[in-house]
CSV table of C-alpha atoms in Angstrom, one decimal:
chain,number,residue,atom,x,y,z
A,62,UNK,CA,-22.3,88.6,-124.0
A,63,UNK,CA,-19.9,88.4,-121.6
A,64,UNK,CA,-18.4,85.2,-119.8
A,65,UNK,CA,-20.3,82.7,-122.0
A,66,UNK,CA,-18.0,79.9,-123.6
A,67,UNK,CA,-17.7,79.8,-127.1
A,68,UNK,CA,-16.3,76.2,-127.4
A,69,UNK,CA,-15.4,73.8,-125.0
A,70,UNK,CA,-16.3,72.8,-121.7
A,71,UNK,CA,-18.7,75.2,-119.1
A,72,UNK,CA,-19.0,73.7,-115.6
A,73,UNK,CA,-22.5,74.5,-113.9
A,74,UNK,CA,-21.9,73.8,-110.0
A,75,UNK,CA,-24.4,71.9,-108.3
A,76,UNK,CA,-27.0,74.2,-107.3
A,77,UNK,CA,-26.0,76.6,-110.2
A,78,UNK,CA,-27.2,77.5,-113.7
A,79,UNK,CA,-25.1,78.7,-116.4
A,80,UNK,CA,-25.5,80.4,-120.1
A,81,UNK,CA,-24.0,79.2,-123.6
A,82,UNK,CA,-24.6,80.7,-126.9
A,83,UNK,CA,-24.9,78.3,-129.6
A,84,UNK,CA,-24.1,78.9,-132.8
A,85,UNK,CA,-26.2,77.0,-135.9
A,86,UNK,CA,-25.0,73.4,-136.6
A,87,UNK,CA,-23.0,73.5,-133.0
A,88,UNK,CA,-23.1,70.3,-131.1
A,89,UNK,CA,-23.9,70.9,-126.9
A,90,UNK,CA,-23.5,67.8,-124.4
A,91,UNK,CA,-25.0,68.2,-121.2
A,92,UNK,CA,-23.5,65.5,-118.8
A,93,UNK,CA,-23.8,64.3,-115.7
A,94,UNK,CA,-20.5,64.6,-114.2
A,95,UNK,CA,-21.2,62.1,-111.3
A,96,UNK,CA,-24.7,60.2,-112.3
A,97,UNK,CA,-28.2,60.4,-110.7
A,98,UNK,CA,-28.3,64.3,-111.5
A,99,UNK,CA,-31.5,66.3,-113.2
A,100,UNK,CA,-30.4,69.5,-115.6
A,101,UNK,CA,-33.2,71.8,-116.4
A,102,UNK,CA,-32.8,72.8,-120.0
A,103,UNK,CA,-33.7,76.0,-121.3
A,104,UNK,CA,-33.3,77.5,-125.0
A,105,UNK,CA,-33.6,81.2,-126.4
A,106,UNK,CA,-33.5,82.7,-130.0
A,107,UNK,CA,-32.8,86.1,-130.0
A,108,UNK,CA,-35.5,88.2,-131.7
A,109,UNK,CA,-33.0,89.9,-134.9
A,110,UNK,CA,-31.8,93.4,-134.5
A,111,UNK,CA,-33.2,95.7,-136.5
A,112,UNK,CA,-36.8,93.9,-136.9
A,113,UNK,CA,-38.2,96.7,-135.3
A,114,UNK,CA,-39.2,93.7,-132.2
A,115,UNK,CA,-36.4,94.5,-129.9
A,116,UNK,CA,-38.5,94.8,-126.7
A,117,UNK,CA,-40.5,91.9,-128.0
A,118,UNK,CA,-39.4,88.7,-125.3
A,119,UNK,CA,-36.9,86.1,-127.1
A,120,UNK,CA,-38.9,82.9,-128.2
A,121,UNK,CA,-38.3,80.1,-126.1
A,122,UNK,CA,-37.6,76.3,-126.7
A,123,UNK,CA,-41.5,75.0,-125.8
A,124,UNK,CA,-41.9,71.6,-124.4
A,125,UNK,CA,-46.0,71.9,-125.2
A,126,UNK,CA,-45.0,72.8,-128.8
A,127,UNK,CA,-42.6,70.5,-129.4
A,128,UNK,CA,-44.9,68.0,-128.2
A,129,UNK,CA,-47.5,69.0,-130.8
A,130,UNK,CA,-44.9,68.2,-133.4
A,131,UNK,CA,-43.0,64.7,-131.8
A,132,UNK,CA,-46.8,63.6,-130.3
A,133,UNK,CA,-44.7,62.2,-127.7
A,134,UNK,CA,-44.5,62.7,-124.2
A,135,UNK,CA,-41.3,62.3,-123.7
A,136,UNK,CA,-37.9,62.9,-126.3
A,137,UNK,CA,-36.5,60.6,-128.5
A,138,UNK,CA,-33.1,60.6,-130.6
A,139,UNK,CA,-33.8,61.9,-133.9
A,140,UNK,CA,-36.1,64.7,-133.1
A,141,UNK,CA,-36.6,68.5,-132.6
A,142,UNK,CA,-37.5,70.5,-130.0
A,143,UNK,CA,-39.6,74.0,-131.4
A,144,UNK,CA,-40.1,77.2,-130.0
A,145,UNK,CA,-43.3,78.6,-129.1
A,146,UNK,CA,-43.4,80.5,-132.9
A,147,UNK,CA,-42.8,76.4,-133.8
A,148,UNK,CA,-39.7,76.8,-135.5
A,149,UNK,CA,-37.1,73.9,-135.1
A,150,UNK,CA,-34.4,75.4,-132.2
A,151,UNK,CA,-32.5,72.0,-131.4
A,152,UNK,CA,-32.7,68.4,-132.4
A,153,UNK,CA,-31.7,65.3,-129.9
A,154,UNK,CA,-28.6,64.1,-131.5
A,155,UNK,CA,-27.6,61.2,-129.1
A,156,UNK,CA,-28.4,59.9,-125.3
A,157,UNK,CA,-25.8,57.7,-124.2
A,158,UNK,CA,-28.1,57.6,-120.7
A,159,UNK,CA,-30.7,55.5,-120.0
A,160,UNK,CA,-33.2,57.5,-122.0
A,161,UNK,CA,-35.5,59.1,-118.9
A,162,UNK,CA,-36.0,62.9,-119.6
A,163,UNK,CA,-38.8,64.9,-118.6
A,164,UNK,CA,-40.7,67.1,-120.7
A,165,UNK,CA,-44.1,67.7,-117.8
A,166,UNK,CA,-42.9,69.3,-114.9
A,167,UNK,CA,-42.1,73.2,-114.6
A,168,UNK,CA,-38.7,74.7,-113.1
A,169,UNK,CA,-38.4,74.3,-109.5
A,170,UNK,CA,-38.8,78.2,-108.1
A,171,UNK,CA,-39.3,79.7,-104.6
A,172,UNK,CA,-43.0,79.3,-104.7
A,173,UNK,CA,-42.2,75.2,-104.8
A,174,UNK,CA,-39.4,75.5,-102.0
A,175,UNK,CA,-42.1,77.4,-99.9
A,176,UNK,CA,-44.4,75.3,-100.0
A,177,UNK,CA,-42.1,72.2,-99.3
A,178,UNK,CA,-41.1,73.9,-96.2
A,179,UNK,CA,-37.9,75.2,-97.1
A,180,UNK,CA,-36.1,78.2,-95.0
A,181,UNK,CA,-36.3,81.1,-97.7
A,182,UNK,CA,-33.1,81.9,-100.5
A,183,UNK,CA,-33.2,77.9,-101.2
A,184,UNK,CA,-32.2,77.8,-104.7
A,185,UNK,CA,-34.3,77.1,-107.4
A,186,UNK,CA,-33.9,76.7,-111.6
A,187,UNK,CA,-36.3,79.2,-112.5
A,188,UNK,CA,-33.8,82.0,-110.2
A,189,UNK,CA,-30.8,80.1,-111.8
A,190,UNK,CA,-32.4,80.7,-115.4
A,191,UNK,CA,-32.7,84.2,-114.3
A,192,UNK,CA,-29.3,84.8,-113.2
A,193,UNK,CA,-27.6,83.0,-116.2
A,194,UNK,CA,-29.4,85.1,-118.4
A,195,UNK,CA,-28.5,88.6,-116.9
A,196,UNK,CA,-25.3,88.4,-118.5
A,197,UNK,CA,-27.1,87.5,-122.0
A,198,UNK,CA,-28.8,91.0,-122.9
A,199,UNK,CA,-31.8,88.8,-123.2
A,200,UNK,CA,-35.1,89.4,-120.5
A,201,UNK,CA,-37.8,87.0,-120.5
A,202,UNK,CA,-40.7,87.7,-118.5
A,203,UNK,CA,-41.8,84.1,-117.6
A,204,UNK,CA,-40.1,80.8,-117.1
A,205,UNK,CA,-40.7,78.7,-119.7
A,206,UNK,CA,-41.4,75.1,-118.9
A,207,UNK,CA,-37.8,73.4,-119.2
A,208,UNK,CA,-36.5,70.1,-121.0
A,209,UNK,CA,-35.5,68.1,-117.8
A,210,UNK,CA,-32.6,66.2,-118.5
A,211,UNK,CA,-31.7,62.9,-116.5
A,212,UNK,CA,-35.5,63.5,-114.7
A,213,UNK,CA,-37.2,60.5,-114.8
A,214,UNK,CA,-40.8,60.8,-114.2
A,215,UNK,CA,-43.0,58.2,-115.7
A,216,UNK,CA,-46.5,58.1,-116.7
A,217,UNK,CA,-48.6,55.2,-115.1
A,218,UNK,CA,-51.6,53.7,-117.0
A,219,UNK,CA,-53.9,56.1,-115.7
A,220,UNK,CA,-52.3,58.9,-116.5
A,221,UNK,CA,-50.4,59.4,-113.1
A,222,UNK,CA,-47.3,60.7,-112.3
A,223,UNK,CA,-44.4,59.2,-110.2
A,224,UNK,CA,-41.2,61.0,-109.5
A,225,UNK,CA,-38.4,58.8,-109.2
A,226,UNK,CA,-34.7,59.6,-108.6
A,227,UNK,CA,-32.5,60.1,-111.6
A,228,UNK,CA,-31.2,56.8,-113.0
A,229,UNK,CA,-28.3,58.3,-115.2
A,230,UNK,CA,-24.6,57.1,-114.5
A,231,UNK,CA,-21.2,58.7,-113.6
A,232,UNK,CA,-20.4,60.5,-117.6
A,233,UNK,CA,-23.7,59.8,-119.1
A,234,UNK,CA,-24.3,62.6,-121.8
A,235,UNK,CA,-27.5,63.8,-124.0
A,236,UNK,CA,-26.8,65.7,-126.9
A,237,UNK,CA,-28.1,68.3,-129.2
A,238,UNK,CA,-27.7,70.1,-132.3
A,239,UNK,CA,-28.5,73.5,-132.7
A,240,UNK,CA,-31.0,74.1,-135.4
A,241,UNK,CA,-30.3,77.9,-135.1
A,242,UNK,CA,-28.2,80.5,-133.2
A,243,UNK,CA,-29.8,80.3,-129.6
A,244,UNK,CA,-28.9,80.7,-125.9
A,245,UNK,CA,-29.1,77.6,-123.9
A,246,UNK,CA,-29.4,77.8,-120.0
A,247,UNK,CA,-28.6,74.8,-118.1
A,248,UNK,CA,-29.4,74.5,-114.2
A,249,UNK,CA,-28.2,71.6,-112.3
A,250,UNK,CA,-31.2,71.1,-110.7
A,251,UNK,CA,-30.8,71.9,-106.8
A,252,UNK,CA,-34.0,70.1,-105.6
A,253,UNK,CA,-33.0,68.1,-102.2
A,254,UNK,CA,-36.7,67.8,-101.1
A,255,UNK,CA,-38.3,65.8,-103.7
A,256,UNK,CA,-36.0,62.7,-104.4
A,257,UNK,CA,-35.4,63.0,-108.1
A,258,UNK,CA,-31.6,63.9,-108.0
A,259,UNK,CA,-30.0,60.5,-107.0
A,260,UNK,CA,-27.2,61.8,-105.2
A,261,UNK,CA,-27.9,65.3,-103.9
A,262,UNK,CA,-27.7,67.9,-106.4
A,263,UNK,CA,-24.1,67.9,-108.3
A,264,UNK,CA,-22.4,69.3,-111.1
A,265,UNK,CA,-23.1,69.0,-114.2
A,266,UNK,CA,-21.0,69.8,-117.2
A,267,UNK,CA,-21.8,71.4,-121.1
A,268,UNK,CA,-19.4,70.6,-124.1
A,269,UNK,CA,-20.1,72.5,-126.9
A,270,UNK,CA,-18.3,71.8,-130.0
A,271,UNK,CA,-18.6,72.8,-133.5
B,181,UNK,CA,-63.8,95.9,-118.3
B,182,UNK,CA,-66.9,96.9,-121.0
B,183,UNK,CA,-68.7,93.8,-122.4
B,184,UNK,CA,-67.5,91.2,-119.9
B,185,UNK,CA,-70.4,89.5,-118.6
B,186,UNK,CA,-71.0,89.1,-115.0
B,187,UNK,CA,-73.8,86.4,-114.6
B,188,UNK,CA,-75.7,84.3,-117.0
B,189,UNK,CA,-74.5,83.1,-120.5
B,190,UNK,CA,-72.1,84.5,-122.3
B,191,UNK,CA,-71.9,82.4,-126.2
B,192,UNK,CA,-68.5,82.2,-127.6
B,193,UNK,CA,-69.7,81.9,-131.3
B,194,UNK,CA,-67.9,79.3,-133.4
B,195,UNK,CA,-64.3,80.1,-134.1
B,196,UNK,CA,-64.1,83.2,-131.5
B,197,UNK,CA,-63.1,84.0,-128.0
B,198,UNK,CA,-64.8,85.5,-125.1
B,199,UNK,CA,-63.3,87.2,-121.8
B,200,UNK,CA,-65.7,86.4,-118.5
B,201,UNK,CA,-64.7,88.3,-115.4
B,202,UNK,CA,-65.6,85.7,-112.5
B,203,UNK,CA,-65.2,86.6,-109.4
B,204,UNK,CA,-63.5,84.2,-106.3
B,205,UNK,CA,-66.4,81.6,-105.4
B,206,UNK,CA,-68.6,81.7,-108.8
B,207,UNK,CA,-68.8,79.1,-110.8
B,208,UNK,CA,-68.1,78.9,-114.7
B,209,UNK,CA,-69.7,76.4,-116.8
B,210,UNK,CA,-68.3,76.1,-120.2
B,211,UNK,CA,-71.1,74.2,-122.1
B,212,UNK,CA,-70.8,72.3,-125.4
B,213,UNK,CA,-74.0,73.3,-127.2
B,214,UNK,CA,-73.9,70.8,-130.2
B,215,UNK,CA,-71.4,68.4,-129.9
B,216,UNK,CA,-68.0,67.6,-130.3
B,217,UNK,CA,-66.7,71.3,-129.5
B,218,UNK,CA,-63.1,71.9,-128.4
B,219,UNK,CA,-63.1,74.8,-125.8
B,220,UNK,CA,-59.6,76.2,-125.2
B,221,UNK,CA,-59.6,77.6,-121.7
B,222,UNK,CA,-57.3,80.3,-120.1
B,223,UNK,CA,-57.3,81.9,-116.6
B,224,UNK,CA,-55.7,85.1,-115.8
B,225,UNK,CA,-55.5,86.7,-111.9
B,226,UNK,CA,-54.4,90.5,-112.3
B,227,UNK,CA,-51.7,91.8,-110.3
B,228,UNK,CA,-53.3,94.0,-107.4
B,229,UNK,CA,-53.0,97.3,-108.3
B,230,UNK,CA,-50.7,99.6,-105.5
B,231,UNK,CA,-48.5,96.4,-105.2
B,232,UNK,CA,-46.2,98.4,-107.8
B,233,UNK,CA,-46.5,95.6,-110.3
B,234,UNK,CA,-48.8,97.0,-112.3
B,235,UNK,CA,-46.3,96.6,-115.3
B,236,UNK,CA,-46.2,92.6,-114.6
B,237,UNK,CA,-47.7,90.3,-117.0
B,238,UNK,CA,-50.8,88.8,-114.6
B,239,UNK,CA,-50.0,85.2,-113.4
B,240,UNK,CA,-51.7,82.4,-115.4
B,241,UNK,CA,-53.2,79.3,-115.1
B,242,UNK,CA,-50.2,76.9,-116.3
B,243,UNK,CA,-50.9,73.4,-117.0
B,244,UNK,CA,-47.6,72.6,-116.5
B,245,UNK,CA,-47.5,73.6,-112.6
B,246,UNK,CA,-50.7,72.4,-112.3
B,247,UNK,CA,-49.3,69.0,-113.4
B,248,UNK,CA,-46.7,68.7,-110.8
B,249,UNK,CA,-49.4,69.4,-107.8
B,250,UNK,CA,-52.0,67.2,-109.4
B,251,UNK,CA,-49.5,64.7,-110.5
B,252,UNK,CA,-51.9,63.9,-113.4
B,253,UNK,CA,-51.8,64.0,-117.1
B,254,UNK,CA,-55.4,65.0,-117.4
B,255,UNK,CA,-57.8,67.0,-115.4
B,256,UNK,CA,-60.3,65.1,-113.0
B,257,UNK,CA,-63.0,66.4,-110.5
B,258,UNK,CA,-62.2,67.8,-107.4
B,259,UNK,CA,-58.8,69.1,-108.5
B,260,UNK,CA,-57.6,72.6,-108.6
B,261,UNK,CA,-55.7,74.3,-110.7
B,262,UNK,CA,-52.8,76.8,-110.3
B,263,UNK,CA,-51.0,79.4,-112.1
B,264,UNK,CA,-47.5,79.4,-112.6
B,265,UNK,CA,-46.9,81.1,-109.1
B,266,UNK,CA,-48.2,78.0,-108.1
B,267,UNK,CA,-50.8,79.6,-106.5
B,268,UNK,CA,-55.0,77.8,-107.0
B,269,UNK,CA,-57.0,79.6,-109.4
B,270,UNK,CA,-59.5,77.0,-110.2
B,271,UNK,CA,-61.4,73.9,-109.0
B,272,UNK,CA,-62.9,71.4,-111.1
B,273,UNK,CA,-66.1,71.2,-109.2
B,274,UNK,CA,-68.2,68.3,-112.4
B,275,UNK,CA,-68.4,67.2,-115.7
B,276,UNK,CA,-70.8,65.6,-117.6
B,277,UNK,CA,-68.8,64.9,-120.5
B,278,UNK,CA,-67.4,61.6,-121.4
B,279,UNK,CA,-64.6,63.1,-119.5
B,280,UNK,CA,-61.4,63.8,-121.9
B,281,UNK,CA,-60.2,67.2,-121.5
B,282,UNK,CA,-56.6,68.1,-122.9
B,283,UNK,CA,-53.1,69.5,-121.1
B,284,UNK,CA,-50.8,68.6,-123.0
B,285,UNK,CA,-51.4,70.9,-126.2
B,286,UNK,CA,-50.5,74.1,-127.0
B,287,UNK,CA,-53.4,76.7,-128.7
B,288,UNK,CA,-53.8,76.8,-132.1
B,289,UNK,CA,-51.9,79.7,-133.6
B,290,UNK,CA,-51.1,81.3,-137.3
B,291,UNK,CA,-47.9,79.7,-137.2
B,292,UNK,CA,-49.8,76.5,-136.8
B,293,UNK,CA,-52.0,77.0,-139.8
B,294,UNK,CA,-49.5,78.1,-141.9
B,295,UNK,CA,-48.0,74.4,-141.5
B,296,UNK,CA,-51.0,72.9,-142.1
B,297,UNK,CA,-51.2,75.2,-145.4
B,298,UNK,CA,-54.1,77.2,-144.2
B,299,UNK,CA,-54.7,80.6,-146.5
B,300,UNK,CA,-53.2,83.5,-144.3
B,301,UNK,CA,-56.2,84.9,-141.8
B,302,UNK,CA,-57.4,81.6,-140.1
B,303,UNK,CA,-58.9,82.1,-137.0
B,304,UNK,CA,-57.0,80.6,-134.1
B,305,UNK,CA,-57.2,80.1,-129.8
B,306,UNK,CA,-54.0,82.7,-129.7
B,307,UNK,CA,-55.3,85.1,-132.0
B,308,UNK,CA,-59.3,84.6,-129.9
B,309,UNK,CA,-57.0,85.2,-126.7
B,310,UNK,CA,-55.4,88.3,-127.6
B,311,UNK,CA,-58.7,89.5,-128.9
B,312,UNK,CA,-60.8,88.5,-126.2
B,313,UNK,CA,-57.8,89.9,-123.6
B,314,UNK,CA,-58.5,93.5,-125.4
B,315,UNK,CA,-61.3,95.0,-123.6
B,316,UNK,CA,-59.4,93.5,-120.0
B,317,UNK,CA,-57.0,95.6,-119.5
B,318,UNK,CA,-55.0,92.8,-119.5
B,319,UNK,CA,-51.4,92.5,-121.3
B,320,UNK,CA,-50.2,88.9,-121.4
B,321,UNK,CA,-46.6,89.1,-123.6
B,322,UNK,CA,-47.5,84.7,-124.3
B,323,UNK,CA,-50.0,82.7,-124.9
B,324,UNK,CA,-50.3,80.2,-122.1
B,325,UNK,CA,-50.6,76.3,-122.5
B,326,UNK,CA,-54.6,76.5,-122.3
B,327,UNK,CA,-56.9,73.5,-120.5
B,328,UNK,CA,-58.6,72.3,-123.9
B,329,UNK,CA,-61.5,71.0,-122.3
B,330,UNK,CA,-63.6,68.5,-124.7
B,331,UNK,CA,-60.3,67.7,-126.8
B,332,UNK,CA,-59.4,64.4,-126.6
B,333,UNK,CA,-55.8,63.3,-126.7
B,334,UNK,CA,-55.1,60.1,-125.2
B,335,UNK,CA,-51.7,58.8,-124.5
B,336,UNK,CA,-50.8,55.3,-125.6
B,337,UNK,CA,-48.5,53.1,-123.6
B,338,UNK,CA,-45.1,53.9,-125.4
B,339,UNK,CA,-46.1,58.1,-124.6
B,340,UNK,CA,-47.0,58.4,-128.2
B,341,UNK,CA,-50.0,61.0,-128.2
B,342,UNK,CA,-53.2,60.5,-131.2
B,343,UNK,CA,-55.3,63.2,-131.8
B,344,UNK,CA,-59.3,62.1,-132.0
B,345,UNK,CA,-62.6,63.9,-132.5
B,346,UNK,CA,-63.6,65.4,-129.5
B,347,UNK,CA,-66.4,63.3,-127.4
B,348,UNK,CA,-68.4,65.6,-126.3
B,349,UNK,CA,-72.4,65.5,-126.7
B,350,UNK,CA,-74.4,68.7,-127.0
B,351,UNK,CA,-75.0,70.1,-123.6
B,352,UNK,CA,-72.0,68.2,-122.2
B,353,UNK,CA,-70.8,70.9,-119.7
B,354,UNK,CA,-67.4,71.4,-117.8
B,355,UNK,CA,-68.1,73.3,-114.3
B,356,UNK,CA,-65.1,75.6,-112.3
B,357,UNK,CA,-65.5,77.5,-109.3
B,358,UNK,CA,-63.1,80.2,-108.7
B,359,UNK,CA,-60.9,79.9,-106.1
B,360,UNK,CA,-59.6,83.5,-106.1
B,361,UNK,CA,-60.9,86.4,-108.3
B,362,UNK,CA,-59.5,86.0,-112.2
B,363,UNK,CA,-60.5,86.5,-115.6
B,364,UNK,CA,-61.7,83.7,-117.9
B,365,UNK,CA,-61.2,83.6,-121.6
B,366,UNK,CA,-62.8,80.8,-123.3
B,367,UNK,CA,-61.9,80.2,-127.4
B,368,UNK,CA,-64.4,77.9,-129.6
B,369,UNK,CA,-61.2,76.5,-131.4
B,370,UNK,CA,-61.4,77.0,-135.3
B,371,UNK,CA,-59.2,73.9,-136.2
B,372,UNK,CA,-61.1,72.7,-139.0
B,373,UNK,CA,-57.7,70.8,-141.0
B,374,UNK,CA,-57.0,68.6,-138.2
B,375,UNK,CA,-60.0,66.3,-137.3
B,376,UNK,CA,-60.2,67.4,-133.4
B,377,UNK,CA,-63.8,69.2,-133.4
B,378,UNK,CA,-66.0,66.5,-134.7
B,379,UNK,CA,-68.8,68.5,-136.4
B,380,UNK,CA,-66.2,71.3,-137.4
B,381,UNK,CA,-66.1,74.7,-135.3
B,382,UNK,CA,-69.5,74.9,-133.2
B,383,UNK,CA,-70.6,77.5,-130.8
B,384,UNK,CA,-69.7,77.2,-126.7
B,385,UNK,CA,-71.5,78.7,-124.3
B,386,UNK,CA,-69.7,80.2,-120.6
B,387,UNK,CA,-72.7,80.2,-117.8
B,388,UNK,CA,-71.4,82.2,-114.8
B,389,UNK,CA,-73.4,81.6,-111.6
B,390,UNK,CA,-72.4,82.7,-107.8
């Protein structure tokens, strides 16, 4: 697995998505570098070599699952996030933002840019997840529905959704703790349509530590 | 596609699934004979053959795109439904039940059972779909987040979800009209640990009607 960081810090560029492999018990910090910036998080564990399940797809960090397990809506500090076999993948370890992450809305892709009237190539999270993974070995035939970091989309009374611009600040972080040896993707988000990154799509950074 | 119905009822006895073939502009009633019956629904729309994806996984109906073009938690009348190409599938054309239909969930699956401390070989919705998907032609590597129609999880103002006994009175009945050709699976969930299905696992019945 080629050009992934080990430890340290990965910069994903504004518009860009990059891959980290995590190992069990490692800490990853996604923060927004310059505030007001949504990161669409994605996790993968490996199926084992040797199980006889290589071709099988990786499971996938699910946000319905994990909701089944939290019955929340939304993440809180203390909790886990489970695949889609339900088995613990990563717990929320500390949010020094102001607590607004989405766990409803799917990765932006070129179906969404179409039909927001973008000119085609416009990129989207669900190619970035793609790309970051093609240097993984891993191939997943979907696009799982993504933890959106720093997304604020609040649920009215009714049941409806607003999507309102990204109220983290300049360094805010959210961290996890890896529950097993996974892949994480993160996209910063390059939606400049729909106003949910505060200040036009920027960079976001990973720290992963031990 | 042997034993796929084309018009009239097809039952979906307690604890199974059944695949419906419907074609674009039918309508689909999924009817809840006794009572209190959680119905977990799935839509499928083949990849054209001669497109050379044959080896695709068809596209799905995905609640979670479908919740950022409805902008709702929850399904109402009049709305469609998409797959994850973002592309409509469904419309909700009426309901006569009390009107609480799930999104949010996941299907019921071993894994799930096996946490609840199930003995091994309880029926579930992902086990119904891969059966019911059999005799399709289909191959779907995932088990989509299904529309649980009749399942009623309401969402209490701090995002915390409770799970409650399904509202539904016999013959309450949940009407789509295709919007393109698809295939329909439809699984009388088996939960019978958590108290969702309020008589315990009942019968649902799919009419299918141009």
């Amino acid at each position: 697995m080629r050009s992934m960081a080990t430890e340290g810090r990965t910069i994903v560029p504004a518009r860009e998505g990059r891959a980290v492999r995590v190992a069990a018990g490692q800490r990853l910090s996604v923060v927004d570098l310059e505030g007001g910036q949504v990161g669409d998080v994605f996790a993968f564990v490996p199926v084992p070599e040797g199980t006889g399940e290589a071709a099988a797809p990786p499971e996938h960090l699910s946000a319905a699952h994990t909701r089944a397990v939290t019955n929340r809506l939304f993440p809180e500090a203390g909790q886990r996030f489970v695949t889609d076999r339900r088995r613990p993948v990563l717990t929320l370890v500390s949010d020094t933002s102001p607590g607004f992450h989405d766990m409803l809305i799917p990765a932006c892709d070129p179906a969404r840019y179409a039909a927001l009237g973008a000119a085609g190539g416009h990129a989207s999270c669900a190619d970035n997840l793609r790309r970051a993974l093609a240097g993984t070995g891993l191939s997943v035939p979907y696009t799982p529905q993504p933890v959106n970091v720093f997304m604020r989309i609040p649920v009215e009374h009714d049941g409806r959704l607003r999507w309102l611009p990204s109220a983290s600040r300049p360094g805010d972080a959210i961290t996890f703790q890896a529950v097993t040896d996974c892949v994480v993707v993160v996209s910063a988000c390059p939606q400049d349509l729909v106003e949910i990154n505060g200040g036009g799509p920027t960079a976001l950074a990973v720290d992963l530590r031990s």
